[in-house]
Coordinates of N, CA and C in Angstrom, one line a residue:
P358 N 199.0 65.6 51.2 CA 198.7 64.8 52.4 C 200.1 64.7 53.2
L359 N 201.4 64.4 52.8 CA 202.3 64.8 53.4 C 202.9 66.0 54.8
A360 N 202.0 67.0 54.2 CA 202.4 68.3 55.0 C 201.4 67.9 56.0
Y361 N 200.3 67.0 56.1 CA 199.4 66.3 57.4 C 200.2 65.8 58.0
S362 N 200.7 64.8 57.5 CA 201.7 63.7 58.3 C 202.8 64.6 59.0
A363 N 203.7 65.5 58.4 CA 204.7 65.9 58.8 C 204.0 66.8 60.2
V364 N 203.2 67.4 60.1 CA 202.2 68.1 61.5 C 202.1 67.2 62.6
R365 N 201.5 66.1 62.3 CA 201.3 65.0 62.9 C 202.2 64.5 63.7
F366 N 203.0 63.9 63.0 CA 204.6 63.3 63.6 C 205.5 64.3 64.2
T367 N 205.3 65.5 63.8 CA 206.4 66.5 64.7 C 205.7 66.8 65.8
T368 N 204.5 67.1 65.9 CA 204.0 67.2 67.0 C 203.9 66.5 68.2
A369 N 203.5 65.3 67.8 CA 203.4 63.9 68.4 C 204.9 63.8 69.2
A370 N 205.9 63.4 68.2 CA 207.0 63.6 68.6 C 207.4 64.6 69.9
L371 N 207.1 65.6 69.7 CA 207.5 66.6 70.8 C 206.6 66.3 72.5
L372 N 205.5 66.0 71.8 CA 204.4 65.1 73.2 C 205.1 64.2 73.8
F373 N 205.7 62.9 73.0 CA 206.0 62.0 73.6 C 207.6 62.4 74.2
T374 N 208.2 63.3 73.6 CA 210.1 63.3 74.4 C 209.3 63.9 75.7
A375 N 208.2 65.2 75.6 CA 208.0 65.3 77.2 C 207.5 64.8 78.5
I376 N 206.8 64.0 77.6 CA 206.0 62.9 78.2 C 207.4 61.7 79.0
T377 N 207.9 61.4 78.1 CA 208.9 60.3 78.6 C 210.2 60.8 79.5
F378 N 210.4 62.1 79.2 CA 211.0 63.0 80.2 C 210.5 63.5 81.5
A379 N 209.3 63.4 81.7 CA 208.6 63.7 82.8 C 208.9 62.2 83.5
L380 N 208.7 61.1 82.8 CA 208.4 60.0 83.6 C 209.5 59.2 84.0
E381 N 210.5 59.3 82.9 CA 211.9 58.4 82.9 C 213.2 59.2 83.2
R382 N 212.9 60.8 82.9 CA 214.3 61.3 82.9 C 215.4 61.2 82.0
S383 N 215.3 60.6 81.0 CA 216.0 60.2 80.0 C 215.4 59.8 78.8
L384 N 216.3 59.7 77.6 CA 216.1 59.0 76.1 C 217.2 58.1 75.4
R385 N 217.8 58.2 76.8 CA 219.1 56.9 76.5 C 218.7 55.7 75.9
M386 N 219.6 55.2 74.6 CA 219.3 54.0 74.1 C 220.9 53.8 73.3
S387 N 221.1 52.6 73.5 CA 222.7 51.9 73.1 C 222.7 52.7 71.6
R388 N 223.8 52.6 70.9 CA 223.9 53.1 69.8 C 223.4 52.0 68.7
R389 N 223.8 51.1 69.2 CA 223.1 49.8 68.1 C 222.0 49.8 68.2
D390 N 221.0 49.7 69.2 CA 219.8 50.3 69.1 C 219.1 51.1 68.4
L391 N 219.8 52.3 68.7 CA 219.4 53.5 67.7 C 219.5 53.4 66.1
V392 N 220.5 52.7 66.0 CA 220.7 52.4 64.6 C 219.5 51.4 63.8
F393 N 219.2 50.5 64.9 CA 218.0 49.6 64.6 C 216.7 50.2 64.4
L394 N 216.8 51.2 65.3 CA 215.6 51.7 65.5 C 215.1 52.8 64.5
F395 N 216.4 53.4 63.5 CA 216.5 54.3 62.7 C 215.9 53.3 61.6
G396 N 216.7 52.1 61.1 CA 216.2 51.4 60.1 C 214.6 50.9 60.2
A397 N 214.2 50.6 61.4 CA 212.9 50.3 61.5 C 211.7 51.4 61.0
A398 N 212.2 52.5 61.3 CA 211.6 54.3 61.1 C 211.3 54.3 60.1
V399 N 212.6 54.3 59.0 CA 212.6 54.5 57.7 C 211.8 53.2 56.9
I400 N 211.2 52.1 57.3 CA 210.5 51.3 56.8 C 209.1 51.5 57.5
G401 N 208.9 51.9 58.7 CA 207.7 51.3 59.2 C 206.9 52.9 59.5
I402 N 207.8 54.1 59.4 CA 207.2 55.3 59.6 C 207.2 56.1 58.3
W403 N 208.5 56.2 57.6 CA 208.6 57.0 56.5 C 207.9 56.4 55.1
L404 N 208.2 55.2 55.1 CA 207.6 54.6 53.6 C 206.1 54.1 54.2
N405 N 205.9 53.8 55.5 CA 204.5 53.7 55.9 C 203.4 54.5 55.5
Q406 N 204.3 56.2 55.6 CA 203.3 57.2 55.6 C 203.1 57.2 54.2
L407 N 203.9 57.2 53.4 CA 204.1 57.3 52.1 C 202.5 56.7 51.5
G408 N 202.7 55.5 51.7 CA 202.1 54.6 51.3 C 200.6 54.6 52.0
F409 N 200.3 55.3 53.0 CA 198.8 55.1 53.6 C 198.5 56.7 53.2
V410 N 199.0 58.0 53.1 CA 198.5 58.9 53.1 C 198.1 58.7 51.2
Y411 N 198.8 58.3 50.6 CA 198.9 58.6 49.1 C 197.7 57.4 48.8
S412 N 197.7 56.2 49.8 CA 196.1 55.4 49.4 C 195.3 56.2 49.3
L413 N 194.9 57.2 50.1 CA 193.6 57.8 50.3 C 193.5 58.8 49.2
K414 N 194.8 58.8 48.4 CA 194.5 59.7 47.3 C 194.0 59.2 46.0
Y415 N 194.1 57.8 45.7 CA 193.7 57.0 44.8 C 192.8 56.1 45.2
T416 N 191.9 55.8 46.1 CA 191.0 55.2 46.9 C 189.8 55.5 47.9
T417 N 189.1 55.1 48.3 CA 188.2 55.6 49.1 C 188.9 55.5 50.7
A418 N 188.3 56.0 51.6 CA 188.8 55.6 53.1 C 188.4 54.3 53.3
S419 N 187.4 53.9 53.1 CA 186.6 52.4 53.6 C 187.4 51.2 52.9
T420 N 187.9 51.5 51.7 CA 188.7 50.8 50.8 C 189.8 50.2 51.5
A421 N 190.7 51.7 51.7 CA 192.1 51.6 52.0 C 191.9 50.8 53.5
A422 N 190.9 51.3 54.3 CA 190.9 50.7 55.6 C 191.0 49.0 55.6
L423 N 189.9 48.8 54.7 CA 189.6 47.2 54.3 C 191.3 46.8 53.9
V424 N 192.0 47.0 53.1 CA 193.0 46.5 52.8 C 193.8 46.8 54.0
F425 N 193.9 47.7 55.0 CA 194.9 47.1 55.8 C 194.6 46.1 56.9
G426 N 193.6 45.4 56.5 CA 192.8 44.1 57.3 C 194.2 43.0 57.0
T427 N 195.2 43.1 55.9 CA 196.1 42.3 55.8 C 197.3 42.1 56.5
L428 N 197.1 43.2 57.6 CA 198.4 43.4 58.7 C 198.5 42.2 59.4
P429 N 197.4 41.2 59.7 CA 197.6 40.1 60.5 C 198.8 39.1 59.5
I430 N 198.5 39.0 58.3 CA 198.8 38.2 57.6 C 200.7 38.4 57.4
F431 N 200.7 39.6 57.4 CA 202.2 40.6 56.9 C 202.6 40.4 58.2
T432 N 202.7 40.6 59.4 CA 202.8 40.2 60.5 C 203.0 38.9 60.9
M433 N 202.4 38.3 60.8 CA 202.8 36.3 60.9 C 203.6 36.1 60.2
L434 N 203.7 36.3 58.8 CA 204.8 35.9 58.0 C 206.1 36.3 58.5
I435 N 206.2 37.6 59.0 CA 207.2 38.5 59.3 C 208.1 38.0 60.3
A436 N 206.8 37.8 61.6 CA 207.4 37.3 63.0 C 207.7 35.8 62.6
R437 N 207.3 34.9 61.8 CA 207.7 33.5 61.8 C 208.5 33.7 61.2
W438 N 209.4 34.0 60.0 CA 210.5 34.2 59.0 C 211.4 34.8 60.2
S439 N 211.7 35.8 60.7 CA 212.6 36.4 61.6 C 212.9 35.4 62.9
G440 N 212.0 34.9 63.2 CA 212.2 34.1 64.5 C 211.1 34.6 65.7
V441 N 211.0 35.8 65.6 CA 210.6 36.3 67.0 C 209.2 35.7 67.4
E442 N 208.7 35.0 66.9 CA 207.2 34.1 67.3 C 207.4 32.7 66.3
L443 N 207.0 31.8 67.1 CA 206.6 30.6 66.2 C 204.8 30.1 66.8
L444 N 204.3 29.9 65.9 CA 202.4 30.6 65.9 C 202.0 28.9 66.0
S445 N 201.0 28.6 66.6 CA 200.5 28.0 66.8 C 199.3 27.3 65.3
K446 N 198.7 26.2 65.3 CA 198.2 26.1 63.9 C 197.0 26.8 64.2
R447 N 196.4 26.7 65.4 CA 195.2 27.5 65.6 C 195.2 29.0 65.3
F448 N 196.0 29.5 65.7 CA 196.4 30.9 65.2 C 196.4 31.0 63.7
V449 N 197.2 30.3 63.3 CA 197.1 30.1 61.6 C 195.9 30.4 61.4
A450 N 194.8 29.5 61.4 CA 193.7 29.0 61.0 C 192.8 30.6 61.5
A451 N 193.0 31.1 62.8 CA 192.7 32.3 62.9 C 192.7 33.4 61.9
A452 N 193.9 33.7 61.8 CA 194.6 34.8 60.5 C 193.6 34.2 59.6
V453 N 193.8 33.1 58.7 CA 193.1 32.8 57.6 C 191.5 33.4 57.4
V454 N 190.9 32.9 58.8 CA 189.3 33.2 58.7 C 189.5 34.7 58.7
S455 N 190.2 35.4 59.6 CA 190.4 36.6 59.8 C 190.6 37.5 57.9
F456 N 191.6 36.7 57.5 CA 192.0 37.4 56.2 C 190.7 37.5 54.8
L457 N 190.1 36.0 55.2 CA 188.9 35.8 54.2 C 187.8 36.8 54.5
G458 N 187.6 37.6 55.9 CA 186.7 38.1 56.1 C 187.3 39.9 55.3
V459 N 188.7 39.9 55.3 CA 188.8 41.1 54.8 C 188.7 41.2 53.3
A460 N 189.1 39.5 52.6 CA 188.2 39.6 51.2 C 187.2 40.0 50.9
L461 N 186.2 39.5 51.7 CA 184.8 39.8 51.7 C 184.8 41.3 51.4
V462 N 185.2 42.0 52.6 CA 184.7 43.5 52.6 C 185.6 44.1 51.5
A463 N 186.8 43.6 51.0 CA 186.9 43.8 49.6 C 186.5 43.6 48.3
L464 N 185.6 42.6 48.4 CA 184.7 42.4 47.2 C 183.5 43.3 47.2
G465 N 183.1 43.4 48.3 CA 182.0 44.1 48.5 C 182.0 45.5 48.4
A466 N 183.0 46.1 47.8 CA 183.6 47.6 47.7 C 182.9 48.1 46.4
H467 N 182.6 47.1 45.5 CA 182.1 47.3 44.2 C 183.3 48.0 43.2
G468 N 184.7 47.7 43.9 CA 185.3 48.3 42.8 C 185.9 49.4 43.0
E469 N 185.3 50.1 44.0 CA 185.9 51.4 44.3 C 187.2 51.4 44.4
G470 N 188.2 52.1 44.1 CA 189.6 52.8 44.0 C 190.3 51.9 43.3
S471 N 191.3 53.1 42.6 CA 191.9 52.4 41.8 C 193.2 51.2 42.4
P472 N 193.7 50.1 41.3 CA 194.8 49.7 41.8 C 195.7 50.1 42.3
T473 N 196.1 51.2 42.1 CA 197.1 52.2 42.3 C 197.0 52.3 44.2
G474 N 195.7 52.7 44.5 CA 195.4 53.1 45.7 C 195.3 51.8 46.5
I475 N 194.9 50.8 46.2 CA 195.1 49.2 46.6 C 196.5 48.8 47.2
L476 N 197.6 49.0 45.9 CA 198.7 48.2 46.3 C 199.6 49.5 47.3
L477 N 199.2 50.7 47.4 CA 199.8 51.6 48.2 C 199.3 51.4 49.8
A478 N 197.9 50.8 49.7 CA 197.7 50.8 50.9 C 198.3 49.3 51.6
L479 N 198.5 48.6 50.7 CA 199.5 46.9 51.2 C 200.4 47.3 51.3
L480 N 201.1 48.5 51.1 CA 202.3 49.1 51.2 C 202.4 49.6 52.9
G481 N 201.3 50.5 53.1 CA 201.4 50.9 54.3 C 200.9 49.7 55.1
S482 N 200.4 48.4 54.8 CA 200.0 47.9 55.6 C 201.5 46.6 56.1
A483 N 202.1 46.0 54.9 CA 203.3 45.4 55.2 C 204.2 46.3 55.6
T484 N 204.8 47.6 55.7 CA 205.7 48.3 56.2 C 205.4 48.2 57.9
W485 N 204.0 48.6 58.5 CA 203.9 48.9 59.5 C 204.0 47.1 60.3
A486 N 203.4 46.2 59.9 CA 204.0 45.0 60.1 C 205.5 44.7 60.4
V487 N 206.3 45.2 59.7 CA 208.0 45.1 59.6 C 208.2 45.9 60.9
Y488 N 207.7 47.0 61.2 CA 207.7 48.0 62.2 C 207.3 47.2 63.5
S489 N 206.4 46.6 63.2 CA 205.5 46.3 64.8 C 206.7 44.9 65.1
V490 N 206.8 44.1 64.3 CA 208.0 42.9 64.5 C 209.5 43.5 64.9
A491 N 209.9 44.3 64.1 CA 210.9 44.7 64.5 C 211.3 45.6 65.9
I492 N 210.4 46.2 66.4 CA 210.4 46.9 67.8 C 210.1 45.7 69.3
A493 N 210.0 44.8 68.4 CA 209.2 43.7 69.7 C 210.7 43.2 70.5
P494 N 211.9 43.0 70.0 CA 212.9 42.8 70.8 C 213.3 44.0 71.7
L495 N 213.1 45.1 71.3 CA 213.3 46.3 71.8 C 212.4 46.8 73.3
M496 N 211.3 45.8 73.4 CA 210.8 46.1 74.0 C 211.5 45.5 75.6
R497 N 212.4 44.7 75.0 CA 212.8 43.7 76.5 C 213.2 44.7 77.3
R498 N 214.0 45.7 76.4 CA 214.9 47.0 77.4 C 214.6 48.2 77.5
Y499 N 213.4 48.5 76.6 CA 213.1 49.9 76.9 C 211.5 50.0 76.9
S500 N 211.0 51.2 77.5 CA 209.9 51.3 78.0 C 208.8 51.5 76.5
P501 N 207.9 51.6 76.6 CA 206.9 52.1 75.3 C 207.3 53.7 75.0
F502 N 207.1 54.2 76.2 CA 207.3 55.6 76.0 C 208.8 55.9 75.2
R503 N 209.4 55.6 75.5 CA 210.9 55.6 75.1 C 210.9 55.3 73.6
I504 N 210.7 54.3 73.5 CA 210.7 53.8 72.3 C 209.6 54.6 71.1
S505 N 208.7 55.1 71.7 CA 207.7 55.9 70.9 C 208.2 57.0 70.5
A506 N 209.0 57.6 71.8 CA 209.1 58.9 71.7 C 210.3 59.1 70.9
L507 N 211.4 57.8 70.8 CA 212.8 58.1 69.7 C 212.2 58.0 68.3
G508 N 211.4 56.7 68.0 CA 210.8 56.5 66.6 C 210.1 57.7 66.1
L509 N 209.3 58.2 66.8 CA 208.6 59.2 66.6 C 209.6 60.8 66.2
L510 N 210.3 60.9 66.7 CA 211.5 62.1 66.4 C 212.2 61.5 65.3
M511 N 212.7 60.4 64.9 CA 213.1 59.6 63.7 C 212.1 59.8 62.4
G512 N 211.0 59.4 63.0 CA 210.0 59.7 61.5 C 209.3 60.7 61.4
A513 N 209.9 61.9 62.5 CA 209.3 63.3 61.6 C 210.7 63.9 61.1
A514 N 211.7 63.3 61.5 CA 212.9 64.0 60.8 C 213.0 63.2 59.4
L515 N 212.5 62.2 59.1 CA 212.5 61.9 57.4 C 211.4 62.6 56.8
I516 N 210.0 62.3 57.7 CA 209.1 63.3 56.9 C 209.4 64.5 56.8
L517 N 209.5 65.3 57.5 CA 209.8 66.9 57.3 C 210.4 67.3 55.5
P518 N 211.6 66.7 55.7 CA 212.3 67.2 54.3 C 211.6 66.5 53.2
T519 N 210.9 65.4 53.5 CA 209.9 65.0 52.1 C 208.6 65.7 52.3
A520 N 208.2 66.2 53.2 CA 207.1 67.1 53.1 C 207.4 68.6 52.7
A521 N 208.5 69.1 52.6 CA 208.8 70.4 52.7 C 208.2 71.3 52.0
P522 N 208.1 70.7 50.2 CA 207.1 71.3 49.1 C 205.9 71.9 49.6
Q523 N 205.2 70.6 50.0 CA 203.9 70.7 50.2 C 203.9 71.6 51.6
L524 N 204.7 71.6 52.5 CA 204.6 72.5 53.8 C 204.8 74.3 53.4
A525 N 205.6 74.4 52.3 CA 205.8 75.8 51.9 C 204.4 76.0 51.1
Q526 N 203.6 75.2 50.4 CA 202.6 75.4 49.6 C 201.1 75.8 50.7
Q527 N 201.2 75.1 51.2 CA 199.9 74.8 52.5 C 199.4 76.1 52.7
D528 N 198.3 76.3 52.8 CA 197.2 77.2 53.2 C 196.9 77.1 54.8
W529 N 197.2 77.5 56.1 CA 197.3 77.3 57.0 C 196.4 77.9 57.6
D530 N 195.4 78.9 57.1 CA 194.1 79.4 57.6 C 192.8 78.7 57.4
L531 N 192.8 77.7 58.3 CA 192.1 76.5 58.7 C 191.1 76.9 59.8
S532 N 190.1 76.2 59.3 CA 188.9 76.5 60.2 C 189.0 75.9 61.8
P533 N 188.5 76.1 62.9 CA 188.9 75.8 64.1 C 188.4 74.0 64.1
L534 N 187.2 73.7 63.2 CA 186.9 72.5 63.0 C 188.3 71.5 62.8
V535 N 188.7 72.2 61.6 CA 190.0 71.4 61.1 C 191.1 71.5 61.9
W536 N 191.1 72.3 62.9 CA 192.3 72.2 63.9 C 192.0 71.3 64.9
T537 N 190.6 71.3 65.3 CA 190.3 70.3 66.2 C 190.6 68.9 65.8
I538 N 190.2 68.4 64.3 CA 190.2 67.4 64.1 C 192.0 66.8 63.6
L539 N 192.8 67.6 63.7 CA 194.1 67.7 63.6 C 194.7 67.3 64.8
G540 N 194.2 67.7 66.1 CA 194.5 67.8 67.3 C 194.2 66.5 68.0
V541 N 192.8 66.0 67.5 CA 192.2 64.7 67.8 C 193.0 63.4 67.2
S542 N 193.4 63.8 65.9 CA 194.3 63.0 64.9 C 195.9 62.4 65.6
I543 N 196.1 63.5 66.5 CA 197.5 63.6 66.8 C 197.6 62.6 68.3
V544 N 196.4 63.3 69.1 CA 196.6 62.7 70.7 C 196.2 61.4 70.4
G545 N 194.9 60.9 69.8 CA 194.5 59.7 69.7 C 195.0 58.6 69.3
P546 N 195.6 58.6 67.7 CA 196.3 57.8 66.6 C 197.3 57.6 67.0
L547 N 198.0 59.0 67.6 CA 199.4 58.6 67.6 C 200.1 58.5 69.0
V548 N 199.7 59.5 70.1 CA 200.0 59.3 71.1 C 199.3 58.4 72.2
I549 N 198.5 58.2 72.4 CA 197.5 57.0 73.0 C 197.9 56.1 72.5
T550 N 197.4 55.7 71.2 CA 197.5 54.6 70.2 C 198.8 53.9 70.2
N551 N 199.9 54.6 70.1 CA 201.3 54.0 70.1 C 201.6 53.5 71.2
V552 N 201.2 54.1 72.6 CA 201.7 53.3 73.8 C 200.5 52.1 73.9
L553 N 199.5 52.2 73.8 CA 198.9 50.8 73.9 C 199.5 49.7 72.6
W554 N 199.6 50.3 71.6 CA 200.2 49.3 70.5 C 201.4 48.5 71.3
F555 N 202.4 49.2 71.3 CA 203.8 48.8 71.9 C 203.6 48.1 73.1
T556 N 202.5 48.4 74.2 CA 202.5 47.5 75.4 C 202.1 46.7 75.0
A557 N 200.9 46.5 74.0 CA 200.2 45.1 73.2 C 201.2 44.4 72.8
I558 N 202.0 44.5 72.0 CA 203.2 44.0 71.3 C 204.1 43.4 72.7
D559 N 204.8 44.3 73.4 CA 205.3 43.6 74.5 C 204.7 42.2 75.4
R560 N 203.4 42.3 75.7 CA 202.7 41.1 76.4 C 202.2 40.2 75.6
V561 N 201.6 40.4 74.3 CA 200.9 39.0 73.9 C 201.6 39.0 72.3
G562 N 202.8 39.8 71.7 CA 203.4 39.2 70.6 C 202.9 40.3 69.6
P563 N 204.0 40.4 68.4 CA 203.1 41.4 67.5 C 202.1 40.6 66.5
S564 N 202.4 39.3 66.5 CA 201.4 38.5 65.8 C 199.8 39.0 66.2
R565 N 199.7 38.5 67.4 CA 198.3 38.4 68.2 C 197.9 39.9 68.1
A566 N 198.5 40.9 68.5 CA 198.2 41.9 68.6 C 197.9 42.6 67.3
S567 N 198.6 42.2 66.1 CA 198.0 42.6 64.9 C 196.8 42.2 64.3
L568 N 196.5 40.7 64.8 CA 195.3 40.5 64.8 C 193.8 41.4 65.2
Y569 N 194.3 41.6 66.4 CA 193.1 42.0 67.0 C 192.9 43.6 66.3
A570 N 194.1 44.1 65.8 CA 193.9 45.0 64.8 C 192.8 44.8 63.7
N571 N 193.1 43.6 63.2 CA 192.1 43.5 62.1 C 190.7 44.1 62.0
L572 N 190.3 44.7 63.6 CA 189.0 45.4 63.6 C 189.1 46.5 63.1
Q573 N 190.3 46.9 62.7 CA 189.9 48.1 62.1 C 189.8 48.5 60.5
P574 N 189.8 47.1 60.0 CA 189.2 47.5 58.5 C 187.4 47.6 58.6
F575 N 186.9 47.0 59.4 CA 185.4 46.8 59.5 C 184.9 48.5 60.1
L576 N 185.7 49.0 61.2 CA 185.5 50.2 62.3 C 185.7 51.0 61.1
G577 N 187.2 50.9 60.3 CA 187.2 52.0 59.5 C 186.1 52.2 58.1
A578 N 185.5 51.2 58.1 CA 184.6 51.3 57.0 C 183.2 51.4 57.7
L579 N 182.8 51.2 58.6 CA 181.8 51.6 59.5 C 182.0 53.1 59.7
F580 N 182.9 53.7 60.0 CA 183.1 55.3 60.6 C 182.8 55.8 59.2
A581 N 183.7 55.3 57.9 CA 183.4 56.2 56.9 C 181.8 56.2 56.3
L582 N 181.1 55.1 56.6 CA 179.7 54.9 56.3 C 179.0 56.0 57.3
L583 N 179.5 56.2 58.5 CA 178.9 57.3 59.2 C 179.3 58.9 58.9
L584 N 180.4 58.9 58.9 CA 181.0 60.4 58.5 C 181.1 60.8 57.3
L585 N 181.5 60.0 56.6 CA 181.9 60.5 54.7 C 180.7 59.9 54.0
S586 N 179.8 59.2 54.5 CA 178.7 58.8 53.4 C 178.4 58.3 52.7
E587 N 180.0 57.2 53.0 CA 180.4 55.9 51.9 C 179.3 54.9 52.5
K588 N 179.5 53.8 51.6 CA 178.1 52.6 51.5 C 179.2 51.5 52.2
M589 N 178.2 50.7 52.8 CA 178.6 49.4 53.3 C 177.6 48.6 52.6
T590 N 178.1 47.5 51.9 CA 177.4 46.3 51.5 C 177.3 45.5 52.6
A591 N 175.9 44.3 52.3 CA 176.0 43.2 53.1 C 177.0 42.3 53.1
L592 N 177.9 42.5 51.8 CA 179.0 41.5 51.8 C 180.1 41.9 52.7
Q593 N 180.0 43.4 52.8 CA 181.3 43.9 53.9 C 180.7 43.6 55.3
A594 N 179.6 43.6 55.6 CA 178.9 43.5 57.1 C 179.4 41.7 57.3
A595 N 179.6 40.8 56.2 CA 179.8 39.4 56.6 C 181.0 39.4 56.7
G596 N 181.9 40.3 55.7 CA 183.3 40.2 56.1 C 183.8 40.6 57.6
G597 N 183.3 41.7 58.4 CA 183.2 42.3 59.4 C 183.1 41.0 60.3
L598 N 181.8 40.3 60.3 CA 181.7 39.4 61.2 C 182.9 37.9 61.0
A599 N 183.1 37.9 60.3 CA 184.2 37.0 59.7 C 185.8 37.8 60.5
I600 N 186.0 38.7 60.6 CA 187.3 39.2 61.2 C 187.0 39.2 62.7
A601 N 185.4 39.5 63.2 CA 185.6 39.3 64.6 C 185.8 37.7 65.0
A602 N 185.3 36.8 64.0 CA 185.3 35.4 64.3 C 186.9 34.7 64.2
G603 N 187.5 35.5 63.5 CA 189.0 35.1 63.5 C 189.7 35.7 64.6
I604 N 189.2 36.6 65.4 CA 190.0 37.3 66.7 C 189.6 36.2 67.8
A605 N 188.0 36.0 67.8 CA 187.4 35.0 68.9 C 188.3 33.6 68.8
L606 N 188.8 33.2 67.4 CA 189.2 31.9 67.4 C 190.6 31.9 68.0
S607 N 191.5 33.1 67.9 CA 192.6 33.5 68.3 C 193.0 33.3 69.7
R608 N 192.0 34.0 70.5 CA 192.1 33.8 72.0 C 191.6 32.4 72.7
R609 N 191.2 31.5 71.9 CA 191.4 30.1 72.5 C 192.8 29.4 72.8
R610 N 193.7 30.2 72.2 CA 194.9 29.5 72.4 C 196.0 30.6 71.9
P611 N 197.1 30.7 72.6 CA 197.9 31.8 72.4 C 198.9 31.7 71.7
A612 N 199.8 32.4 70.6 CA 200.9 32.0 70.1 C 201.8 31.6 71.0
I613 N 202.9 30.7 70.4 CA 203.7 30.0 71.0 C 205.0 31.2 71.1
P614 N 205.8 31.5 72.1 CA 206.8 32.3 71.9 C 207.9 31.3 71.2
A615 N 208.7 32.1 70.6 CA 210.1 31.7 70.3 C 211.3 31.6 71.3
A616 N 211.8 30.4 71.4 CA 212.8 30.1 72.6 C 213.9 31.0 72.4
E617 N 214.4 31.8 73.4 CA 215.1 32.4 73.3 C 216.6 31.6 73.4

């Protein structure tokens, strides 16, 4: 699993570096911010990938996706604790409704996946929440492209040594379809999505952005149903509706930004 992550992050880092140089002609960042970003990358990229890829080894793709619906809760708690955002009562209620939807879809999984897989998925969710909140202050000084390029370069540098044994043993004689899927997983989830995600954090804050990301569990379960022939129960469908209701509720009043 780590060989896959190493290839994805290294390729995405090189792409982002080229794009950033073309747009901004620089990757310059202050030493203090570089140290801060590296610490965030250790948690939000390296540790996140360990949790994410190995959760898929111990549980189904749909269950792992559903567990990632805890992201807004982790983000809200971390953002509030760190003082990045002060959240309205309506937003907290929306997050609770959305989390209840995640609980429904998890209950509807009929116990698929081991506790180890679920805990690893929770680790992936929590570490991404830390990363999302951590980079929010950097967005005031640097573009999403620069943060993404440097963050992915650091992430690749951390993942490559960890994945070295698996990279050495990996059989790279893969079918064209597998290479195509790998390419799509780099350009989509890492390149395009990183820019969209950091831009969203800059505009609406990490907590609100992560609440919209709560559609991921339901959509993950849906695509697992369509592409992997996994099952979706009525309870999971009801949970998906609750997640959507939480997102709709959150739109009625924005989160209150913390005073600088």
